[in-house]
Coordinates of C-alpha atoms in Angstrom, one line a residue:
X1 CA 36.0 0.8 21.3
X2 CA 33.3 0.6 18.7
X3 CA 34.0 -1.7 15.8
X4 CA 32.8 -2.2 12.3
X5 CA 31.0 -5.8 12.2
X6 CA 28.9 -7.3 9.6
X7 CA 26.5 -10.3 10.4
X8 CA 24.9 -13.1 8.5
X9 CA 21.1 -12.9 8.1
X10 CA 19.2 -16.0 8.5
X11 CA 16.4 -17.0 6.0
X12 CA 14.8 -20.1 5.1
X13 CA 13.8 -20.1 1.5
X14 CA 14.0 -22.1 -1.7
X15 CA 17.3 -21.7 -3.6
X16 CA 15.8 -19.1 -6.0
X17 CA 14.5 -16.8 -3.4
X18 CA 17.6 -16.8 -1.6
X19 CA 19.4 -15.7 -4.5
X20 CA 17.2 -12.7 -4.7
X21 CA 17.7 -11.8 -1.0
X22 CA 21.5 -12.0 -1.5
X23 CA 21.3 -9.7 -4.6
X24 CA 18.8 -7.1 -2.8
X25 CA 20.6 -7.0 0.7
X26 CA 23.4 -5.0 -1.3
X27 CA 21.0 -2.3 -2.4
X28 CA 20.8 1.0 -0.8
X29 CA 17.3 2.0 0.4
X30 CA 15.4 4.9 -1.3
X31 CA 14.8 6.1 2.1
X32 CA 17.5 8.8 2.6
X33 CA 20.6 6.5 2.4
X34 CA 19.3 4.6 5.4
X35 CA 19.6 1.1 4.1
X36 CA 23.2 -0.6 4.5
X37 CA 22.8 -2.4 7.8
X38 CA 26.4 -1.9 8.2
X39 CA 27.8 -1.4 11.7
X40 CA 29.3 2.0 11.9
X41 CA 32.5 3.4 13.6
X42 CA 31.1 6.1 15.8
X43 CA 33.3 9.1 16.2
X44 CA 33.7 10.5 19.7
X45 CA 33.2 14.1 19.2
X46 CA 34.8 16.5 22.2
X47 CA 33.3 19.3 23.9
X48 CA 30.1 19.9 25.7
X49 CA 26.7 18.9 24.2
X50 CA 25.1 21.4 22.1
X51 CA 21.7 23.2 23.2
X52 CA 18.7 21.1 22.0
X53 CA 15.9 22.8 20.0
X54 CA 13.3 24.6 22.2
X55 CA 10.4 22.6 20.9
X56 CA 11.9 19.1 21.2
X57 CA 12.5 17.3 24.7
X58 CA 16.6 17.1 25.0
X59 CA 18.2 13.8 26.2
X60 CA 19.4 14.1 29.8
X61 CA 23.1 13.8 29.9
X62 CA 24.1 15.8 32.9
X63 CA 24.6 13.3 35.7
X64 CA 26.7 10.2 35.8
X65 CA 24.7 7.1 35.6
X66 CA 25.0 3.6 36.5
X67 CA 26.3 1.0 34.2
X68 CA 22.7 -0.3 33.3
X69 CA 21.6 3.3 32.4
X70 CA 23.3 2.8 29.2
X71 CA 20.0 0.6 28.5
X72 CA 18.1 4.1 28.0
X73 CA 20.0 4.5 24.6
X74 CA 20.1 1.0 23.3
X75 CA 17.8 -0.1 20.5
X76 CA 15.4 -3.0 21.1
X77 CA 13.2 -4.4 18.1
X78 CA 10.3 -6.8 17.8
X79 CA 9.2 -7.8 14.4
X80 CA 5.9 -9.5 13.3
X81 CA 4.6 -11.0 10.1
X82 CA 6.8 -12.0 7.1
X83 CA 5.4 -15.2 5.8
X84 CA 7.9 -14.8 3.2
X85 CA 10.5 -12.6 4.9
X86 CA 11.2 -10.0 4.6
X87 CA 8.7 -8.9 2.3
X88 CA 5.7 -8.4 4.5
X89 CA 7.8 -8.1 7.8
X90 CA 7.1 -5.1 10.0
X91 CA 9.0 -4.2 13.0
X92 CA 8.7 -1.9 16.1
X93 CA 11.8 -0.2 17.2
X94 CA 12.4 1.2 20.6
X95 CA 15.1 4.0 20.4
X96 CA 15.9 4.4 16.6
X97 CA 18.4 7.0 15.7
X98 CA 18.7 9.7 12.7
X99 CA 22.5 10.3 12.4
X100 CA 22.2 13.0 9.6
X101 CA 22.3 10.7 6.6
X102 CA 20.2 7.9 7.7
X103 CA 18.8 5.6 10.5
X104 CA 20.7 3.7 13.1
X105 CA 20.4 1.3 15.8
X106 CA 22.7 1.4 18.9
X107 CA 23.6 -2.0 20.8
X108 CA 26.4 -3.4 22.6
X109 CA 28.9 -5.6 21.1
X110 CA 28.0 -9.3 21.1
X111 CA 24.4 -8.6 21.6
X112 CA 22.9 -8.6 18.3
X113 CA 19.2 -7.6 17.6
X114 CA 16.7 -9.7 16.0
X115 CA 16.7 -9.7 12.2
X116 CA 14.9 -6.7 11.0
X117 CA 15.6 -6.5 7.4
X118 CA 12.4 -4.7 5.9
X119 CA 10.8 -3.7 2.8
X120 CA 9.6 0.0 3.1
X121 CA 8.2 0.4 -0.5
X122 CA 4.9 -0.5 -2.3
X123 CA 6.2 -3.3 -4.6
X124 CA 9.4 -4.2 -6.3
X125 CA 7.7 -4.9 -9.4
X126 CA 7.3 -1.0 -9.9
X127 CA 11.3 -1.0 -10.3
X128 CA 11.7 1.1 -7.2
X129 CA 14.1 0.0 -4.3
X130 CA 12.3 -0.4 -1.2
X131 CA 14.6 -2.6 0.7
X132 CA 15.6 -1.2 4.0
X133 CA 17.7 -2.0 7.2
X134 CA 19.1 0.7 9.8
X135 CA 22.9 0.9 10.1
X136 CA 24.3 0.0 13.5
X137 CA 26.2 1.8 16.0
X138 CA 28.0 -0.7 18.2
X139 CA 29.8 -0.2 21.4
X140 CA 32.1 -2.1 23.3
X141 CA 30.6 -1.1 26.8
X142 CA 27.9 1.1 28.4
X143 CA 30.4 4.0 29.4
X144 CA 31.2 4.4 25.6
X145 CA 27.3 4.6 24.8
X146 CA 27.1 7.4 27.4
X147 CA 30.0 9.2 26.4
X148 CA 28.9 9.5 22.8
X149 CA 25.4 10.9 23.3
X150 CA 26.8 13.1 25.9
X151 CA 28.9 14.9 23.2
X152 CA 26.2 15.5 20.9
X153 CA 23.0 17.4 20.5
X154 CA 20.4 14.7 20.8
X155 CA 16.7 15.7 20.3
X156 CA 14.1 13.1 21.5
X157 CA 11.0 12.5 19.4
X158 CA 8.5 11.1 21.6
X159 CA 5.4 9.0 20.8
X160 CA 5.0 6.6 17.8
X161 CA 6.5 7.3 14.4
X162 CA 5.7 5.5 11.2
X163 CA 8.7 5.1 8.6
X164 CA 7.7 4.5 4.9
X165 CA 8.3 5.1 1.3
X166 CA 5.3 6.1 -1.0
X167 CA 4.7 7.0 -4.5
X168 CA 3.2 10.7 -4.2
X169 CA 1.7 10.6 -7.6
X170 CA 0.9 13.9 -8.2
X171 CA -1.9 13.6 -10.8
X172 CA -3.1 10.2 -9.2
X173 CA -4.1 10.1 -5.8
X174 CA -5.3 6.5 -6.1
X175 CA -1.6 5.5 -6.3
X176 CA -0.5 7.9 -3.4
X177 CA -2.9 6.1 -1.3
X178 CA -2.5 2.4 -2.2
X179 CA 1.3 2.3 -3.0
X180 CA 2.3 3.9 0.2
X181 CA -0.2 5.1 2.8
X182 CA -2.4 2.1 3.1
X183 CA 0.5 -0.3 3.0
X184 CA 2.2 1.9 6.0
X185 CA -1.2 2.0 7.9
X186 CA -1.4 -1.8 7.9
X187 CA 2.0 -1.9 9.8
X188 CA 0.7 0.5 12.2
X189 CA -2.4 -1.4 12.4
X190 CA -0.4 -4.7 13.3
X191 CA 1.4 -3.2 16.0
X192 CA -1.5 -1.6 17.8
X193 CA -1.5 2.0 16.6
X194 CA -4.7 2.3 14.6
X195 CA -6.3 4.8 17.0
X196 CA -3.2 6.9 18.2
X197 CA -1.6 10.1 16.9
X198 CA 1.4 9.0 14.7
X199 CA 4.3 11.1 13.3
X200 CA 4.5 10.1 9.8
X201 CA 8.0 10.0 8.2
X202 CA 7.4 9.4 4.5
X203 CA 10.3 8.7 2.0
X204 CA 10.0 9.1 -1.8
X205 CA 10.2 5.6 -3.5
X206 CA 10.1 7.1 -7.1
X207 CA 12.0 10.4 -6.8
X208 CA 9.0 12.4 -7.6
X209 CA 9.6 15.1 -4.8
X210 CA 12.2 16.6 -6.8
X211 CA 10.6 17.2 -10.2
X212 CA 7.8 19.4 -11.8
X213 CA 4.1 18.0 -10.8
X214 CA 5.2 16.3 -7.7
X215 CA 2.5 16.4 -5.0
X216 CA 4.3 18.0 -2.2
X217 CA 3.6 21.3 -0.8
X218 CA 5.7 22.1 2.3
X219 CA 8.4 23.9 0.3
X220 CA 10.8 21.9 2.0
X221 CA 11.9 19.3 -0.6
X222 CA 10.2 21.0 -3.6
X223 CA 8.9 24.5 -4.2
X224 CA 6.2 23.7 -6.5
X225 CA 2.8 22.0 -6.4
X226 CA 1.5 22.3 -10.1
X227 CA -0.7 22.9 -11.9
X228 CA -3.2 23.1 -8.8
X229 CA -3.6 22.8 -4.9
X230 CA -5.4 19.8 -5.4
X231 CA -2.5 17.9 -6.5
X232 CA -1.2 18.0 -3.1
X233 CA -3.8 15.4 -1.9
X234 CA -1.3 12.8 -0.9
X235 CA 0.6 14.8 1.2
X236 CA -2.6 16.1 2.9
X237 CA -3.7 12.5 3.2
X238 CA -0.6 11.5 5.2
X239 CA -0.9 14.6 7.5
X240 CA -4.7 13.7 7.9
X241 CA -4.1 10.1 8.7
X242 CA -1.5 11.4 11.5
X243 CA -4.4 12.5 13.6
X244 CA -2.2 15.4 15.1
X245 CA 1.0 13.7 14.8
X246 CA 4.0 15.4 13.3
X247 CA 4.3 15.3 9.6
X248 CA 8.1 14.9 8.9
X249 CA 9.1 13.8 5.5
X250 CA 12.5 12.2 5.4
X251 CA 13.9 14.9 3.0
X252 CA 13.1 17.5 5.4
X253 CA 15.1 16.4 8.2
X254 CA 18.2 18.0 7.4
X255 CA 16.6 21.3 7.2
X256 CA 14.6 21.1 10.3
X257 CA 17.4 19.4 12.4
X258 CA 20.6 20.5 11.0
X259 CA 23.5 18.8 13.1
X260 CA 21.2 17.2 15.4
X261 CA 21.1 13.6 16.4
X262 CA 17.3 12.4 16.5
X263 CA 16.3 9.9 19.1
X264 CA 12.9 8.5 17.9
X265 CA 11.5 6.5 20.9
X266 CA 8.9 4.3 19.1
X267 CA 9.1 3.7 15.4
X268 CA 7.2 1.0 13.4
X269 CA 8.3 0.4 9.8
X270 CA 8.0 -2.3 7.3
X271 CA 5.1 -2.1 4.9
X272 CA 6.3 -4.1 1.8
X273 CA 3.9 -6.4 -0.3
X274 CA 1.0 -4.8 1.2
X275 CA 0.1 -2.5 -1.7
X276 CA -2.2 -2.6 -4.5
X277 CA -0.9 -5.3 -7.1
X278 CA 0.5 -7.3 -4.4
X279 CA -1.6 -10.4 -5.0
X280 CA -2.4 -13.1 -2.3
X281 CA -4.2 -16.5 -2.5
X282 CA -7.3 -15.1 -1.3
X283 CA -7.3 -12.3 -3.8
X284 CA -7.9 -9.6 -1.3
X285 CA -5.6 -6.7 -0.6
X286 CA -3.4 -7.2 2.3
X287 CA -5.3 -7.5 5.5
X288 CA -8.4 -5.7 4.0
X289 CA -10.5 -8.3 5.5
X290 CA -9.0 -8.2 8.7
X291 CA -10.6 -4.7 9.6
X292 CA -7.7 -2.5 8.2
X293 CA -9.5 -1.1 5.2
X294 CA -12.4 0.4 7.5
X295 CA -10.2 1.7 9.9
X296 CA -8.1 3.2 7.3
X297 CA -11.3 4.8 6.0
X298 CA -12.4 6.2 9.5
X299 CA -8.9 7.5 10.1
X300 CA -8.9 9.4 6.9
X301 CA -12.4 10.8 7.6
X302 CA -11.5 11.8 11.2
X303 CA -8.4 13.5 10.0
X304 CA -10.2 15.6 7.3
X305 CA -13.3 16.2 9.5
X306 CA -15.6 14.4 7.5
X307 CA -18.6 12.6 9.1
X308 CA -19.6 9.2 7.6
X309 CA -23.5 9.3 7.4
X310 CA -25.6 6.4 8.6
X311 CA -28.1 5.4 6.1
X312 CA -31.8 5.6 7.4
X313 CA -34.4 3.1 6.2
X314 CA -36.6 4.8 3.4
X315 CA -33.4 7.2 2.5
X316 CA -33.0 7.8 -1.4
X317 CA -30.5 5.4 -2.7
X318 CA -27.7 7.4 -4.1
X319 CA -25.7 6.0 -6.9
X320 CA -22.4 7.5 -8.3
X321 CA -21.5 6.8 -11.8
X322 CA -17.9 7.7 -12.4
X323 CA -16.6 9.0 -15.7
X324 CA -13.5 6.7 -16.5
X325 CA -10.9 7.2 -19.3
X326 CA -11.4 3.5 -20.4
X327 CA -15.0 4.1 -21.7
X328 CA -15.4 4.7 -25.6
X329 CA -17.7 7.7 -26.6
X330 CA -20.3 5.0 -27.6
X331 CA -20.0 3.2 -24.2
X332 CA -20.5 6.8 -22.5
X333 CA -23.6 7.2 -24.4
X334 CA -25.1 3.9 -23.2
X335 CA -24.4 4.7 -19.5
X336 CA -25.9 7.9 -19.7
X337 CA -28.8 6.8 -21.4
X338 CA -29.3 4.4 -18.3
X339 CA -28.7 7.1 -16.0
X340 CA -31.5 9.0 -17.8
X341 CA -33.8 6.1 -17.5
X342 CA -33.2 5.6 -13.7
X343 CA -32.4 9.0 -12.0
X344 CA -35.3 10.5 -9.9
X345 CA -37.5 7.5 -10.1
X346 CA -38.5 4.9 -7.4
X347 CA -36.4 6.7 -4.7
X348 CA -33.3 6.3 -6.7
X349 CA -30.7 9.0 -7.5
X350 CA -28.3 8.3 -10.2
X351 CA -25.5 11.1 -10.7
X352 CA -22.8 11.2 -13.5
X353 CA -19.4 12.3 -11.6
X354 CA -16.4 14.0 -13.2
X355 CA -13.8 13.7 -10.3
X356 CA -12.1 16.9 -11.4
X357 CA -15.1 18.9 -10.6
X358 CA -14.5 17.8 -6.9
X359 CA -11.2 18.9 -6.2
X360 CA -9.5 17.8 -3.2
X361 CA -10.1 14.7 -0.9
X362 CA -12.3 16.5 1.5
X363 CA -14.8 17.3 -1.1
X364 CA -14.7 13.8 -2.5
X365 CA -15.1 12.3 0.8
X366 CA -18.2 14.4 1.5
X367 CA -19.7 13.0 -1.6
X368 CA -18.8 9.5 -0.8
X369 CA -19.9 9.7 2.8
X370 CA -23.6 9.3 2.0
X371 CA -23.3 7.3 -1.3
X372 CA -24.7 3.9 -1.7
X373 CA -23.6 2.7 -5.0
X374 CA -20.5 3.3 -7.0
X375 CA -20.1 2.3 -10.7
X376 CA -16.8 2.6 -12.6
X377 CA -14.6 0.9 -14.9
X378 CA -11.4 -0.4 -13.4
X379 CA -8.1 1.7 -12.9
X380 CA -7.5 4.1 -10.1
X381 CA -10.9 5.7 -11.0
X382 CA -12.2 2.7 -9.0
X383 CA -10.0 3.5 -6.0
X384 CA -12.6 5.5 -4.0
X385 CA -15.3 2.9 -3.4
X386 CA -13.8 1.9 0.0
X387 CA -14.8 5.1 1.4
X388 CA -18.4 4.5 1.2
X389 CA -20.3 3.4 4.2
X390 CA -21.2 -0.3 5.3
X391 CA -24.0 -1.5 3.2
X392 CA -22.8 0.1 0.1
X393 CA -22.4 -1.6 -3.3
X394 CA -19.6 -1.3 -6.0
X395 CA -20.4 -2.1 -9.5
X396 CA -17.1 -2.8 -11.6
X397 CA -17.9 -2.6 -15.4
X398 CA -14.6 -3.8 -16.5
X399 CA -12.7 -3.3 -19.7
X400 CA -11.5 -5.2 -22.7
X401 CA -7.7 -6.1 -22.5
X402 CA -5.5 -6.9 -25.4
X403 CA -2.3 -9.1 -24.8
X404 CA -0.5 -10.5 -27.8
X405 CA -3.2 -12.2 -30.0
X406 CA -5.6 -12.4 -26.8
X407 CA -8.6 -10.2 -26.0
X408 CA -10.4 -10.9 -22.5
X409 CA -12.4 -9.0 -20.1
X410 CA -10.6 -7.5 -17.0
X411 CA -11.8 -6.0 -13.7
X412 CA -8.1 -5.2 -12.5
X413 CA -8.5 -3.8 -9.1
X414 CA -11.2 -6.3 -7.8
X415 CA -8.8 -7.5 -5.0
X416 CA -9.5 -4.2 -3.4
X417 CA -13.2 -5.2 -3.5
X418 CA -12.4 -8.4 -1.9
X419 CA -10.7 -6.6 0.9
X420 CA -13.6 -4.4 1.5
X421 CA -15.9 -6.9 3.3
X422 CA -18.4 -4.2 4.6
X423 CA -19.4 -3.5 0.9
X424 CA -20.8 -5.8 -1.9
X425 CA -19.4 -6.0 -5.3
X426 CA -21.1 -6.6 -8.5
X427 CA -19.5 -7.3 -12.1
X428 CA -20.5 -6.8 -15.6
X429 CA -21.1 -10.3 -16.9
X430 CA -17.7 -11.2 -18.7
X431 CA -19.3 -13.0 -21.5
X432 CA -21.3 -10.0 -22.2
X433 CA -18.6 -7.5 -21.4
X434 CA -16.9 -8.7 -24.5
X435 CA -19.5 -7.0 -26.9
X436 CA -19.0 -3.6 -25.1
X437 CA -20.9 -1.8 -22.4
X438 CA -24.7 -1.6 -23.0
X439 CA -27.3 0.7 -21.5
X440 CA -29.6 -2.1 -20.7
X441 CA -26.9 -4.0 -18.9
X442 CA -26.1 -1.1 -16.9
X443 CA -29.6 -0.5 -15.7
X444 CA -30.0 -4.1 -14.6
X445 CA -26.9 -3.7 -12.6
X446 CA -27.8 -0.3 -10.9
X447 CA -31.2 -1.8 -10.1
X448 CA -29.7 -5.0 -8.6
X449 CA -27.4 -2.8 -6.5
X450 CA -30.3 -0.8 -5.5
X451 CA -32.2 -3.9 -4.1
X452 CA -28.9 -5.0 -2.4
X453 CA -29.0 -1.8 -0.7
X454 CA -32.5 -1.5 0.4
X455 CA -32.5 -5.2 1.6
X456 CA -29.2 -5.1 3.3
X457 CA -26.7 -7.9 3.7
X458 CA -24.8 -9.6 6.4
X459 CA -21.3 -7.9 7.2
X460 CA -18.5 -9.1 6.7
X461 CA -19.3 -10.3 3.4
X462 CA -18.2 -14.1 3.0
X463 CA -14.9 -14.6 1.2
X464 CA -15.0 -14.9 -2.7
X465 CA -18.2 -13.1 -2.6
X466 CA -17.0 -9.8 -3.8
X467 CA -14.9 -11.3 -6.9
X468 CA -15.9 -11.7 -10.4
X469 CA -16.0 -15.1 -11.8
X470 CA -12.2 -14.8 -12.9
X471 CA -11.4 -13.7 -9.2
X472 CA -12.9 -16.8 -8.0
X473 CA -11.1 -19.0 -10.5
X474 CA -7.8 -17.5 -9.4
X475 CA -8.3 -17.9 -5.8
X476 CA -9.2 -21.5 -6.2
X477 CA -6.2 -22.1 -8.5
X478 CA -4.1 -20.6 -5.3
X479 CA -5.9 -22.5 -2.7
X480 CA -6.7 -26.0 -3.9
X481 CA -2.8 -26.5 -4.4
X482 CA -1.0 -24.1 -2.2
X483 CA 2.6 -24.9 -3.7
X484 CA 1.5 -24.4 -7.2
X485 CA -0.4 -21.3 -6.1
X486 CA 2.7 -19.9 -4.3
X487 CA 4.8 -20.5 -7.1
X488 CA 2.7 -18.6 -9.5
X489 CA 2.2 -15.7 -6.9
X490 CA 5.9 -15.5 -6.5
X491 CA 6.2 -14.9 -10.3
X492 CA 3.4 -12.3 -10.3
X493 CA 4.8 -10.2 -7.3
X494 CA 8.5 -10.4 -8.6
X495 CA 9.4 -12.7 -5.7
X496 CA 11.4 -15.2 -7.6
X497 CA 14.8 -15.4 -9.1
X498 CA 13.1 -14.7 -12.4
X499 CA 9.7 -13.6 -13.1
X500 CA 10.3 -9.7 -12.9
X501 CA 9.3 -9.2 -16.8
X502 CA 6.0 -10.2 -18.3
X503 CA 4.7 -12.3 -15.2
X504 CA 4.8 -9.1 -13.2
X505 CA 3.6 -6.8 -16.0
X506 CA 0.6 -8.9 -16.5
X507 CA 0.3 -9.5 -12.9
X508 CA -3.5 -9.3 -13.1
X509 CA -6.0 -12.1 -11.9
X510 CA -7.5 -12.2 -15.1
X511 CA -4.3 -12.3 -17.2
X512 CA -3.6 -15.6 -15.5
X513 CA -7.2 -16.9 -15.6
X514 CA -7.2 -16.4 -19.4
X515 CA -3.4 -17.3 -19.9
X516 CA -2.8 -14.0 -21.5
X517 CA 0.4 -11.7 -22.1
X518 CA 3.2 -13.0 -20.1
X519 CA 1.1 -16.1 -19.0
X520 CA 0.1 -17.5 -22.4
X521 CA 2.0 -20.4 -23.9
X522 CA 3.3 -18.5 -26.6
X523 CA 5.0 -16.1 -24.4
X524 CA 8.4 -16.6 -22.3
X525 CA 11.0 -14.9 -20.6
X526 CA 14.2 -14.0 -22.4
X527 CA 15.8 -17.0 -20.9
X528 CA 13.1 -19.3 -22.4
X529 CA 11.3 -19.7 -19.1
X530 CA 7.7 -19.5 -18.9
X531 CA 5.8 -18.0 -16.0
X532 CA 4.7 -20.9 -13.7
X533 CA 1.2 -22.0 -14.3
X534 CA -0.3 -25.4 -14.3
X535 CA -2.4 -25.1 -17.5
X536 CA -4.2 -28.2 -17.3
X537 CA -5.5 -27.6 -13.7
X538 CA -6.5 -24.2 -14.6
X539 CA -8.4 -25.2 -17.7
X540 CA -10.4 -27.6 -15.2
X541 CA -11.1 -24.7 -13.1
X542 CA -12.3 -22.6 -15.9
X543 CA -14.4 -25.5 -17.2
X544 CA -16.7 -25.2 -13.7
X545 CA -17.8 -21.8 -14.8
X546 CA -18.3 -22.7 -18.6
X547 CA -20.5 -20.1 -20.2
X548 CA -19.6 -17.5 -17.8
X549 CA -16.2 -16.4 -19.0
X550 CA -15.3 -14.2 -21.7
X551 CA -13.9 -15.4 -25.1
X552 CA -10.2 -17.0 -24.9
X553 CA -8.2 -17.5 -28.2
X554 CA -7.5 -21.1 -28.7

């Protein structure tokens, strides 16, 4: 007889992190009520098995089987990663079941599975609930297993599947790509699925499928895609990266498979702390330097039918200068003056780009497929540069941020450039950026980028090469004293018993380096605790780059 059993999860962490785990284990997953981890009481239905759907492979249940044939139904799991479990752990399941309200494993009593408590969502700092663990069906013996499934309509889902939560981000495809799809793809990559068709099973980490403006066009979970077709780009990107695999949003399963038990033969899950704003000591997006970013680009291009064009010697150098909401009218005038000065001269094409004039990812990818230079301010307007070809250059002109009484230059998503080692990155000088964007400096940066493209550079770019001076200081702070660096990162990423407030809200590299916002001495959490930072050591690191930084009050 199946029994309801709870088991302890082991973790070796400091006391503060153990406290966090103890709290979040009680949370339910945002992925379709699939996260309690409890062992269920399977009810034994009577009567013959129902006829499976004609488009799926039914599970064979007709003939009696030897005792060990129950293994065909049992779940196996293998997990990798998770330096700070469970936040970066990913697992591959053999035989994971959908039971109508969530996922479940099947096992025999006394034979527990390896720990597989996972993080499905992009980053806990967004206030989402990404924690996930399937429920468990536990049986006393193999005969019970066979009887249970013989009495049900079981539909087999063959081939690999990828389960993840995402931010659909109807009006901001950059968030949809790097707060859901890219983190999920890293898990597929880690488990050797970078080249195979994959069934995509996205959840909805922020509840956007059910409200106006959600970028979901299937008509299954929402009947709108407003105000225009191009807002469906996140869903289209998920379909494209499947490379022919099924697109099966979690919310669509009840409608497509009413009353059926789904047996997913091969499932990869676990993509937490891999999104943008998940910060690591090397100041690079998760696994970007390990080849994932390049595979991510190539797979999207393949799915959309876009050919990445190879640059030939003597080709016109093509620069895209991106309109960005962070520019003031005066700065726009300065940038456009630089464009007018350079465009069409000395084998150089410089084009001002308004992305709304290129609706849809395929059109944008076509434009990027033979571009050489991408100049933009920070924010999600920056999050297209990685789709350019090898040998291209990003120019990040930054912005001026204000936190409490502190103004400082910030390049925000520079960790993505550091995680794109087939490109070079240049930055508007921090000490000059405090005086606003000037056309003369834009011209210098564009010409410098042009020279790099024409001369070429060795790939992969060495570590730290694609960081601003602030990014280099940040990475050195983390790596020269790993314990202090990890304490700081735990606060930035929301992985400590406290630090979910200003430490995370101001979780940018420059905020730490300039001791701004939640990281400045005058700021503190509600309980009087400051974000963890060795200010004396940080000051010594800043002194190494004296004259290159922006103004810091005090």
